[in-house]
Amino acid sequence: MIPVYSRNASDEFNQCLHGILVEIADEVERSLGDNLVALVLGGGYGRGEGGVVWANDREMPYNDLDFTLIVARKNGVPWNRLNAIGHSFGKKLDIHVDFSRPLTLQDVEQWPHWLMWYDLLNGHVVLKGTPDILSRHAPASLLEPLPVIEGTRLLLNRGAGVLWALRILRGVEESPDADFVRRNYYKCALALGDALLIAYERFTTQYLGRDELFANLEQDRHEVRAFGLQSLYRQALQFKFRPDEIPHTDLREQDLHRISELWGAVFLHVEMVRTGLTWPSLKGYVEWHGIREGDQHSSSLILRNVTRNLQMGRLSWKYPREILYRDLPLLLGLVELPVADWSQRTAAFLKVWNRFN
């Protein structure tokens, strides 16, 4: 019996996608030979909840295909072949086909308690290798509720997507694709609810049923209910499953400003839950010089942080992502402080974010 890659698609779509995934897996196996330990499909299709749209009178995948490579030897990966496989099938499906940096089983055994590994462990399909390879090797701690910093990191990433979309609407750069602005709008909307679910230990990997989890959270916590997110969150979930069922209206800068304001309110609340501190406004948070990601600032990582900052042309012992938490509210226009040369500042922000997200 084949896996279900999208619960919102037909059997024919799932069968067709499965056939293509088998082709990809076979080509990867031929390219890596005995160096391949496992090829794991993650993301929406690995969870069985991938997005689907109608295009050219047929169902087509909407999300990227995200593959995790587990190998015996990291230095034995023929990236030229993998890139060719990704390009070939990406062109066929009209989506990106992405392979992770290679991991060994020892890497899997040392996975930190991050959202990306939590989601992969709890929603994946093993296309090559033993079916239980992740559950046998991933740390048991990944079965526990996520730390609140993962909600903060999620909001940073989705807020960066809104900032990128703002650059496009303001004509600073070209859009990577026709649906980029709309997609990042709904990704941010979804992250608002997800970050609150993480902060209050209600989060699960499966999207199906998250709207009920969020409705229950709103019922239990008046401070969450005050954000008024339930309708937007449900719409974002619908977009996640079937983006073509959401009316396609051109988003304007004022739409991104409104969701930025919601982002700022939720971000500040999540950070107050995480730290136990109180800031009267985002301005106070931006001016706070405390460490956000403590796990990136152990004594053993300070030299790494200094080196990476020097590579970026600055001197600091803090992990490069730290400055992004303080800059993003400012660049989104949520803090009444002057921003000289917004285009240049946002480009510099996204350069660091792209490298360290």
mmCIF file of C-alpha atoms in Angstrom:
data_model
loop_
_atom_site.group_PDB
_atom_site.id
_atom_site.type_symbol
_atom_site.label_atom_id
_atom_site.label_comp_id
_atom_site.label_asym_id
_atom_site.label_seq_id
_atom_site.Cartn_x
_atom_site.Cartn_y
_atom_site.Cartn_z
ATOM 1 C CA MET A 1 0.000 0.000 0.000
ATOM 2 C CA ILE A 2 1.451 3.366 -1.010
ATOM 3 C CA PRO A 3 1.725 6.251 1.477
ATOM 4 C CA VAL A 4 -0.704 9.156 1.365
ATOM 5 C CA TYR A 5 1.238 12.276 0.446
ATOM 6 C CA SER A 6 -1.730 14.630 0.362
ATOM 7 C CA ARG A 7 -5.004 13.963 2.157
ATOM 8 C CA ASN A 8 -6.587 16.727 0.105
ATOM 9 C CA ALA A 9 -5.763 15.154 -3.260
ATOM 10 C CA SER A 10 -7.159 12.271 -5.251
ATOM 11 C CA ASP A 11 -5.874 8.701 -5.166
ATOM 12 C CA GLU A 12 -4.555 9.278 -8.687
ATOM 13 C CA PHE A 13 -2.431 12.215 -7.493
ATOM 14 C CA ASN A 14 -0.957 10.201 -4.635
ATOM 15 C CA GLN A 15 -0.220 7.252 -6.904
ATOM 16 C CA CYS A 16 1.400 9.473 -9.515
ATOM 17 C CA LEU A 17 3.525 11.323 -6.945
ATOM 18 C CA HIS A 18 4.557 8.017 -5.385
ATOM 19 C CA GLY A 19 5.774 6.790 -8.742
ATOM 20 C CA ILE A 20 7.862 9.928 -9.201
ATOM 21 C CA LEU A 21 9.275 9.648 -5.678
ATOM 22 C CA VAL A 22 10.299 6.056 -6.352
ATOM 23 C CA GLU A 23 12.088 7.246 -9.510
ATOM 24 C CA ILE A 24 13.903 9.952 -7.543
ATOM 25 C CA ALA A 25 14.878 7.504 -4.799
ATOM 26 C CA ASP A 26 16.197 4.988 -7.317
ATOM 27 C CA GLU A 27 18.305 7.643 -9.045
ATOM 28 C CA VAL A 28 19.695 8.816 -5.698
ATOM 29 C CA GLU A 29 20.566 5.231 -4.794
ATOM 30 C CA ARG A 30 22.341 4.716 -8.119
ATOM 31 C CA SER A 31 24.276 7.939 -7.587
ATOM 32 C CA LEU A 32 25.359 7.254 -3.990
ATOM 33 C CA GLY A 33 25.684 3.469 -4.087
ATOM 34 C CA ASP A 34 26.592 1.878 -0.772
ATOM 35 C CA ASN A 35 27.162 5.318 0.765
ATOM 36 C CA LEU A 36 23.384 5.806 0.980
ATOM 37 C CA VAL A 37 21.966 4.738 4.342
ATOM 38 C CA ALA A 38 18.492 6.266 3.910
ATOM 39 C CA LEU A 39 16.547 8.768 1.854
ATOM 40 C CA VAL A 40 13.740 10.366 3.865
ATOM 41 C CA LEU A 41 10.933 12.564 2.558
ATOM 42 C CA GLY A 42 9.939 15.264 5.041
ATOM 43 C CA GLY A 43 7.894 18.447 4.731
ATOM 44 C CA GLY A 44 4.206 18.509 3.889
ATOM 45 C CA TYR A 45 4.268 15.441 1.667
ATOM 46 C CA GLY A 46 6.217 13.462 4.273
ATOM 47 C CA ARG A 47 3.443 14.259 6.757
ATOM 48 C CA GLY A 48 0.741 13.283 4.253
ATOM 49 C CA GLU A 49 -0.490 16.882 4.104
ATOM 50 C CA GLY A 50 1.235 18.336 1.053
ATOM 51 C CA GLY A 51 -0.414 21.162 -0.853
ATOM 52 C CA VAL A 52 -2.132 20.523 -4.178
ATOM 53 C CA VAL A 53 -3.371 22.855 -6.921
ATOM 54 C CA TRP A 54 -5.178 22.386 -10.221
ATOM 55 C CA ALA A 55 -2.999 23.416 -13.160
ATOM 56 C CA ASN A 56 -3.449 22.534 -16.813
ATOM 57 C CA ASP A 57 -6.495 20.412 -15.958
ATOM 58 C CA ARG A 58 -4.607 18.187 -13.518
ATOM 59 C CA GLU A 59 -3.629 18.095 -9.855
ATOM 60 C CA MET A 60 -0.092 19.310 -9.267
ATOM 61 C CA PRO A 61 2.054 19.565 -6.123
ATOM 62 C CA TYR A 62 2.380 23.060 -4.677
ATOM 63 C CA ASN A 63 5.059 22.626 -1.994
ATOM 64 C CA ASP A 64 8.724 21.768 -2.426
ATOM 65 C CA LEU A 65 9.929 18.183 -2.065
ATOM 66 C CA ASP A 66 12.270 18.108 0.934
ATOM 67 C CA PHE A 67 14.606 15.110 1.131
ATOM 68 C CA THR A 68 16.890 14.277 4.037
ATOM 69 C CA LEU A 69 20.025 12.345 3.094
ATOM 70 C CA ILE A 70 21.530 9.925 5.580
ATOM 71 C CA VAL A 71 24.890 8.606 4.445
ATOM 72 C CA ALA A 72 27.803 6.541 5.687
ATOM 73 C CA ARG A 73 30.458 9.049 4.559
ATOM 74 C CA LYS A 74 29.771 12.760 4.185
ATOM 75 C CA ASN A 75 32.666 13.272 1.808
ATOM 76 C CA GLY A 76 31.287 10.739 -0.653
ATOM 77 C CA VAL A 77 28.236 12.672 -1.863
ATOM 78 C CA PRO A 78 28.201 13.469 -5.617
ATOM 79 C CA TRP A 79 26.435 16.828 -5.487
ATOM 80 C CA ASN A 80 26.666 17.316 -9.218
ATOM 81 C CA ARG A 81 24.479 14.236 -9.710
ATOM 82 C CA LEU A 82 22.054 15.157 -6.935
ATOM 83 C CA ASN A 83 21.703 18.689 -8.278
ATOM 84 C CA ALA A 84 20.975 17.263 -11.712
ATOM 85 C CA ILE A 85 18.305 14.960 -10.242
ATOM 86 C CA GLY A 86 16.730 17.845 -8.352
ATOM 87 C CA HIS A 87 16.736 20.085 -11.405
ATOM 88 C CA SER A 88 15.291 17.415 -13.698
ATOM 89 C CA PHE A 89 12.396 16.419 -11.454
ATOM 90 C CA GLY A 90 11.831 19.983 -10.262
ATOM 91 C CA LYS A 91 11.302 21.045 -13.851
ATOM 92 C CA LYS A 92 8.921 18.131 -14.408
ATOM 93 C CA LEU A 93 6.836 18.968 -11.314
ATOM 94 C CA ASP A 94 7.267 22.768 -11.481
ATOM 95 C CA ILE A 95 8.459 22.881 -7.857
ATOM 96 C CA HIS A 96 11.826 22.805 -6.066
ATOM 97 C CA VAL A 97 13.335 19.412 -5.250
ATOM 98 C CA ASP A 98 15.730 19.913 -2.339
ATOM 99 C CA PHE A 99 18.273 17.559 -0.775
ATOM 100 C CA SER A 100 19.547 18.308 2.725
ATOM 101 C CA ARG A 101 23.184 18.477 3.626
ATOM 102 C CA PRO A 102 24.268 14.875 4.267
ATOM 103 C CA LEU A 103 23.765 13.473 7.756
ATOM 104 C CA THR A 104 25.190 10.375 9.390
ATOM 105 C CA LEU A 105 23.333 8.235 11.903
ATOM 106 C CA GLN A 106 25.556 9.806 14.561
ATOM 107 C CA ASP A 107 24.194 13.212 13.539
ATOM 108 C CA VAL A 108 20.628 11.917 13.886
ATOM 109 C CA GLU A 109 21.433 10.595 17.365
ATOM 110 C CA GLN A 110 22.593 14.087 18.357
ATOM 111 C CA TRP A 111 19.735 16.102 16.887
ATOM 112 C CA PRO A 112 18.990 19.159 19.049
ATOM 113 C CA HIS A 113 15.437 19.839 20.194
ATOM 114 C CA TRP A 114 14.580 21.984 17.186
ATOM 115 C CA LEU A 115 11.285 22.296 15.327
ATOM 116 C CA MET A 116 12.801 21.017 12.062
ATOM 117 C CA TRP A 117 13.914 17.728 13.631
ATOM 118 C CA TYR A 118 10.766 17.411 15.742
ATOM 119 C CA ASP A 119 8.614 17.736 12.632
ATOM 120 C CA LEU A 120 10.768 15.373 10.580
ATOM 121 C CA LEU A 121 10.705 12.697 13.262
ATOM 122 C CA ASN A 122 6.942 12.969 13.645
ATOM 123 C CA GLY A 123 6.063 13.195 9.951
ATOM 124 C CA HIS A 124 8.139 11.483 7.265
ATOM 125 C CA VAL A 125 8.283 8.706 4.677
ATOM 126 C CA VAL A 126 11.412 6.582 4.303
ATOM 127 C CA LEU A 127 11.913 5.977 0.590
ATOM 128 C CA LYS A 128 15.221 4.121 0.969
ATOM 129 C CA GLY A 129 16.475 2.451 4.127
ATOM 130 C CA THR A 130 14.778 0.778 7.076
ATOM 131 C CA PRO A 131 11.341 2.297 7.796
ATOM 132 C CA ASP A 132 12.075 2.924 11.480
ATOM 133 C CA ILE A 133 15.507 4.438 10.992
ATOM 134 C CA LEU A 134 14.604 7.816 12.494
ATOM 135 C CA SER A 135 12.564 6.509 15.417
ATOM 136 C CA ARG A 136 15.413 4.120 16.335
ATOM 137 C CA HIS A 137 18.147 6.757 16.221
ATOM 138 C CA ALA A 138 16.603 10.152 17.050
ATOM 139 C CA PRO A 139 16.918 11.380 20.671
ATOM 140 C CA ALA A 140 13.979 10.557 22.932
ATOM 141 C CA SER A 141 13.854 14.247 23.931
ATOM 142 C CA LEU A 142 12.331 15.047 20.518
ATOM 143 C CA LEU A 143 9.115 13.427 21.684
ATOM 144 C CA GLU A 144 8.755 16.076 24.412
ATOM 145 C CA PRO A 145 7.091 19.488 23.898
ATOM 146 C CA LEU A 146 9.213 21.970 22.004
ATOM 147 C CA PRO A 147 11.082 24.709 23.881
ATOM 148 C CA VAL A 148 9.497 28.133 23.461
ATOM 149 C CA ILE A 149 12.547 29.470 21.608
ATOM 150 C CA GLU A 150 11.385 27.344 18.668
ATOM 151 C CA GLY A 151 8.271 29.497 18.477
ATOM 152 C CA THR A 152 10.498 32.571 18.471
ATOM 153 C CA ARG A 153 12.697 31.132 15.715
ATOM 154 C CA LEU A 154 9.642 30.244 13.646
ATOM 155 C CA LEU A 155 8.335 33.797 13.921
ATOM 156 C CA LEU A 156 11.730 35.201 12.940
ATOM 157 C CA ASN A 157 11.745 33.096 9.777
ATOM 158 C CA ARG A 158 8.178 33.910 8.761
ATOM 159 C CA GLY A 159 8.615 37.581 9.594
ATOM 160 C CA ALA A 160 11.683 37.594 7.348
ATOM 161 C CA GLY A 161 9.459 36.223 4.584
ATOM 162 C CA VAL A 162 7.079 39.156 5.036
ATOM 163 C CA LEU A 163 10.019 41.566 4.914
ATOM 164 C CA TRP A 164 11.165 39.985 1.651
ATOM 165 C CA ALA A 165 7.631 40.290 0.272
ATOM 166 C CA LEU A 166 7.620 43.988 1.250
ATOM 167 C CA ARG A 167 10.775 44.535 -0.791
ATOM 168 C CA ILE A 168 8.972 43.043 -3.784
ATOM 169 C CA LEU A 169 5.845 45.168 -3.380
ATOM 170 C CA ARG A 170 8.007 48.278 -3.029
ATOM 171 C CA GLY A 171 9.819 47.439 -6.266
ATOM 172 C CA VAL A 172 13.204 46.901 -4.629
ATOM 173 C CA GLU A 173 13.624 43.477 -6.256
ATOM 174 C CA GLU A 174 11.843 41.071 -8.556
ATOM 175 C CA SER A 175 9.596 38.323 -7.214
ATOM 176 C CA PRO A 176 11.116 34.804 -7.318
ATOM 177 C CA ASP A 177 7.748 33.480 -8.526
ATOM 178 C CA ALA A 178 4.209 34.680 -9.188
ATOM 179 C CA ASP A 179 2.769 33.485 -5.852
ATOM 180 C CA PHE A 180 5.649 34.537 -3.595
ATOM 181 C CA VAL A 181 3.965 37.417 -1.773
ATOM 182 C CA ARG A 182 0.719 35.539 -1.142
ATOM 183 C CA ARG A 183 2.541 32.411 0.009
ATOM 184 C CA ASN A 184 4.662 34.315 2.520
ATOM 185 C CA TYR A 185 1.598 36.156 3.805
ATOM 186 C CA TYR A 186 -0.128 32.881 4.670
ATOM 187 C CA LYS A 187 3.058 31.290 5.976
ATOM 188 C CA CYS A 188 3.294 34.157 8.448
ATOM 189 C CA ALA A 189 -0.391 33.830 9.375
ATOM 190 C CA LEU A 190 0.090 30.134 10.071
ATOM 191 C CA ALA A 191 3.208 30.799 12.142
ATOM 192 C CA LEU A 192 1.322 33.205 14.417
ATOM 193 C CA GLY A 193 -0.930 30.411 15.637
ATOM 194 C CA ASP A 194 1.806 27.778 15.598
ATOM 195 C CA ALA A 195 4.151 29.891 17.727
ATOM 196 C CA LEU A 196 1.425 30.364 20.337
ATOM 197 C CA LEU A 197 0.714 26.624 20.312
ATOM 198 C CA ILE A 198 4.430 26.010 20.913
ATOM 199 C CA ALA A 199 4.575 28.617 23.688
ATOM 200 C CA TYR A 200 1.718 26.909 25.551
ATOM 201 C CA GLU A 201 2.826 23.314 24.783
ATOM 202 C CA ARG A 202 -0.149 22.533 22.524
ATOM 203 C CA PHE A 203 1.752 22.096 19.245
ATOM 204 C CA THR A 204 1.699 18.918 17.132
ATOM 205 C CA THR A 205 3.392 18.135 13.815
ATOM 206 C CA GLN A 206 0.194 17.214 11.975
ATOM 207 C CA TYR A 207 -1.650 20.190 10.537
ATOM 208 C CA LEU A 208 -4.926 18.286 10.494
ATOM 209 C CA GLY A 209 -6.715 19.261 13.715
ATOM 210 C CA ARG A 210 -4.481 22.212 14.570
ATOM 211 C CA ASP A 211 -7.395 24.588 14.116
ATOM 212 C CA GLU A 212 -9.198 22.796 16.954
ATOM 213 C CA LEU A 213 -6.061 22.890 19.101
ATOM 214 C CA PHE A 214 -5.844 26.618 18.528
ATOM 215 C CA ALA A 215 -9.542 27.138 19.222
ATOM 216 C CA ASN A 216 -9.114 25.313 22.542
ATOM 217 C CA LEU A 217 -6.067 27.431 23.358
ATOM 218 C CA GLU A 218 -8.059 30.599 22.704
ATOM 219 C CA GLN A 219 -10.808 29.325 24.959
ATOM 220 C CA ASP A 220 -8.337 28.595 27.760
ATOM 221 C CA ARG A 221 -6.137 31.691 27.464
ATOM 222 C CA HIS A 222 -7.763 35.115 27.222
ATOM 223 C CA GLU A 223 -4.464 36.720 26.237
ATOM 224 C CA VAL A 224 -4.317 34.474 23.157
ATOM 225 C CA ARG A 225 -7.995 35.098 22.383
ATOM 226 C CA ALA A 226 -7.278 38.854 22.417
ATOM 227 C CA PHE A 227 -5.176 38.550 19.241
ATOM 228 C CA GLY A 228 -8.308 37.561 17.278
ATOM 229 C CA LEU A 229 -6.419 35.102 15.082
ATOM 230 C CA GLN A 230 -8.799 32.158 14.750
ATOM 231 C CA SER A 231 -10.348 33.068 11.392
ATOM 232 C CA LEU A 232 -7.006 34.021 9.835
ATOM 233 C CA TYR A 233 -5.393 30.857 11.209
ATOM 234 C CA ARG A 234 -8.087 28.651 9.694
ATOM 235 C CA GLN A 235 -7.684 30.393 6.356
ATOM 236 C CA ALA A 236 -3.913 29.882 6.514
ATOM 237 C CA LEU A 237 -4.464 26.168 7.137
ATOM 238 C CA GLN A 238 -6.791 26.019 4.146
ATOM 239 C CA PHE A 239 -4.108 27.708 2.046
ATOM 240 C CA LYS A 240 -1.585 25.145 3.280
ATOM 241 C CA PHE A 241 -3.736 22.275 1.985
ATOM 242 C CA ARG A 242 -5.388 23.778 -1.112
ATOM 243 C CA PRO A 243 -4.005 27.223 -2.016
ATOM 244 C CA ASP A 244 -6.118 27.338 -5.174
ATOM 245 C CA GLU A 245 -9.292 27.316 -3.054
ATOM 246 C CA ILE A 246 -8.390 30.681 -1.489
ATOM 247 C CA PRO A 247 -9.598 33.603 -3.656
ATOM 248 C CA HIS A 248 -6.573 34.982 -5.477
ATOM 249 C CA THR A 249 -6.512 38.688 -4.699
ATOM 250 C CA ASP A 250 -3.403 40.811 -5.164
ATOM 251 C CA LEU A 251 -2.023 41.644 -1.737
ATOM 252 C CA ARG A 252 -0.984 45.237 -1.189
ATOM 253 C CA GLU A 253 1.531 46.832 1.112
ATOM 254 C CA GLN A 254 -1.193 47.680 3.620
ATOM 255 C CA ASP A 255 -2.080 43.963 3.864
ATOM 256 C CA LEU A 256 1.516 43.150 4.738
ATOM 257 C CA HIS A 257 1.562 46.005 7.232
ATOM 258 C CA ARG A 258 -1.504 44.599 8.998
ATOM 259 C CA ILE A 259 -0.040 41.123 9.289
ATOM 260 C CA SER A 260 3.265 42.658 10.393
ATOM 261 C CA GLU A 261 1.428 44.340 13.271
ATOM 262 C CA LEU A 262 -0.089 40.994 14.258
ATOM 263 C CA TRP A 263 3.348 39.420 13.950
ATOM 264 C CA GLY A 264 4.815 42.045 16.265
ATOM 265 C CA ALA A 265 2.128 41.541 18.917
ATOM 266 C CA VAL A 266 2.442 37.742 18.886
ATOM 267 C CA PHE A 267 6.257 37.870 18.746
ATOM 268 C CA LEU A 268 6.431 40.126 21.808
ATOM 269 C CA HIS A 269 3.970 37.912 23.701
ATOM 270 C CA VAL A 270 5.859 34.699 22.895
ATOM 271 C CA GLU A 271 9.125 36.278 23.996
ATOM 272 C CA MET A 272 7.552 37.381 27.287
ATOM 273 C CA VAL A 273 6.292 33.824 27.837
ATOM 274 C CA ARG A 274 9.751 32.470 27.036
ATOM 275 C CA THR A 275 11.828 34.852 29.141
ATOM 276 C CA GLY A 276 9.445 35.735 31.956
ATOM 277 C CA LEU A 277 10.310 39.385 31.283
ATOM 278 C CA THR A 278 7.920 42.203 30.384
ATOM 279 C CA TRP A 279 8.349 44.897 27.754
ATOM 280 C CA PRO A 280 5.718 47.599 27.313
ATOM 281 C CA SER A 281 6.370 47.691 23.561
ATOM 282 C CA LEU A 282 8.529 46.251 20.798
ATOM 283 C CA LYS A 283 10.825 49.263 21.190
ATOM 284 C CA GLY A 284 11.769 48.047 24.650
ATOM 285 C CA TYR A 285 12.384 44.564 23.277
ATOM 286 C CA VAL A 286 14.553 45.874 20.433
ATOM 287 C CA GLU A 287 16.661 47.827 22.940
ATOM 288 C CA TRP A 288 17.110 44.724 25.150
ATOM 289 C CA HIS A 289 20.597 43.275 24.684
ATOM 290 C CA GLY A 290 19.894 39.891 26.256
ATOM 291 C CA ILE A 291 20.703 36.609 24.526
ATOM 292 C CA ARG A 292 17.790 35.028 22.643
ATOM 293 C CA GLU A 293 19.266 31.662 21.681
ATOM 294 C CA GLY A 294 21.178 30.419 24.684
ATOM 295 C CA ASP A 295 22.028 27.101 23.039
ATOM 296 C CA GLN A 296 24.160 28.963 20.482
ATOM 297 C CA HIS A 297 26.275 30.686 23.149
ATOM 298 C CA SER A 298 27.896 27.935 25.171
ATOM 299 C CA SER A 299 31.596 28.397 25.882
ATOM 300 C CA SER A 300 32.475 25.788 23.254
ATOM 301 C CA LEU A 301 30.689 27.811 20.532
ATOM 302 C CA ILE A 302 32.072 31.307 21.224
ATOM 303 C CA LEU A 303 35.067 30.888 18.889
ATOM 304 C CA ARG A 304 32.719 29.646 16.158
ATOM 305 C CA ASN A 305 30.489 32.697 16.655
ATOM 306 C CA VAL A 306 33.438 35.104 16.465
ATOM 307 C CA THR A 307 34.682 33.395 13.297
ATOM 308 C CA ARG A 308 31.303 33.556 11.585
ATOM 309 C CA ASN A 309 30.891 37.213 12.474
ATOM 310 C CA LEU A 310 34.339 38.001 11.081
ATOM 311 C CA GLN A 311 33.304 36.261 7.862
ATOM 312 C CA MET A 312 30.340 38.647 7.751
ATOM 313 C CA GLY A 313 32.659 41.640 8.271
ATOM 314 C CA ARG A 314 31.934 42.457 11.911
ATOM 315 C CA LEU A 315 33.309 41.754 15.385
ATOM 316 C CA SER A 316 31.005 40.047 17.897
ATOM 317 C CA TRP A 317 30.930 36.962 20.117
ATOM 318 C CA LYS A 318 27.172 36.529 19.622
ATOM 319 C CA TYR A 319 25.675 34.107 17.105
ATOM 320 C CA PRO A 320 24.969 36.118 13.910
ATOM 321 C CA ARG A 321 21.216 35.437 14.105
ATOM 322 C CA GLU A 322 20.991 37.343 17.415
ATOM 323 C CA ILE A 323 20.974 40.753 15.751
ATOM 324 C CA LEU A 324 18.100 39.685 13.490
ATOM 325 C CA TYR A 325 15.682 39.432 16.426
ATOM 326 C CA ARG A 326 16.338 43.079 17.239
ATOM 327 C CA ASP A 327 16.410 44.337 13.655
ATOM 328 C CA LEU A 328 13.270 42.707 12.253
ATOM 329 C CA PRO A 329 10.647 44.673 14.247
ATOM 330 C CA LEU A 330 12.452 47.849 13.226
ATOM 331 C CA LEU A 331 12.632 46.940 9.518
ATOM 332 C CA LEU A 332 8.969 45.911 9.461
ATOM 333 C CA GLY A 333 8.070 49.414 10.615
ATOM 334 C CA LEU A 334 6.818 48.331 14.039
ATOM 335 C CA VAL A 335 9.186 50.481 16.090
ATOM 336 C CA GLU A 336 9.273 54.274 16.006
ATOM 337 C CA LEU A 337 12.966 54.535 15.326
ATOM 338 C CA PRO A 338 14.563 55.905 12.148
ATOM 339 C CA VAL A 339 15.839 53.469 9.489
ATOM 340 C CA ALA A 340 18.418 54.954 7.146
ATOM 341 C CA ASP A 341 18.439 53.366 3.663
ATOM 342 C CA TRP A 342 15.718 50.761 4.196
ATOM 343 C CA SER A 343 16.583 48.946 0.959
ATOM 344 C CA GLN A 344 20.200 48.442 1.957
ATOM 345 C CA ARG A 345 19.355 47.525 5.553
ATOM 346 C CA THR A 346 16.778 44.936 4.505
ATOM 347 C CA ALA A 347 19.158 43.447 1.941
ATOM 348 C CA ALA A 348 21.833 43.087 4.636
ATOM 349 C CA PHE A 349 19.277 41.535 6.997
ATOM 350 C CA LEU A 350 18.149 38.958 4.436
ATOM 351 C CA LYS A 351 21.751 38.100 3.563
ATOM 352 C CA VAL A 352 22.449 37.113 7.187
ATOM 353 C CA TRP A 353 19.063 35.409 7.506
ATOM 354 C CA ASN A 354 19.565 33.348 4.345
ATOM 355 C CA ARG A 355 22.875 32.087 5.661
ATOM 356 C CA PHE A 356 21.881 31.387 9.260
ATOM 357 C CA ASN A 357 18.173 30.554 9.217
#
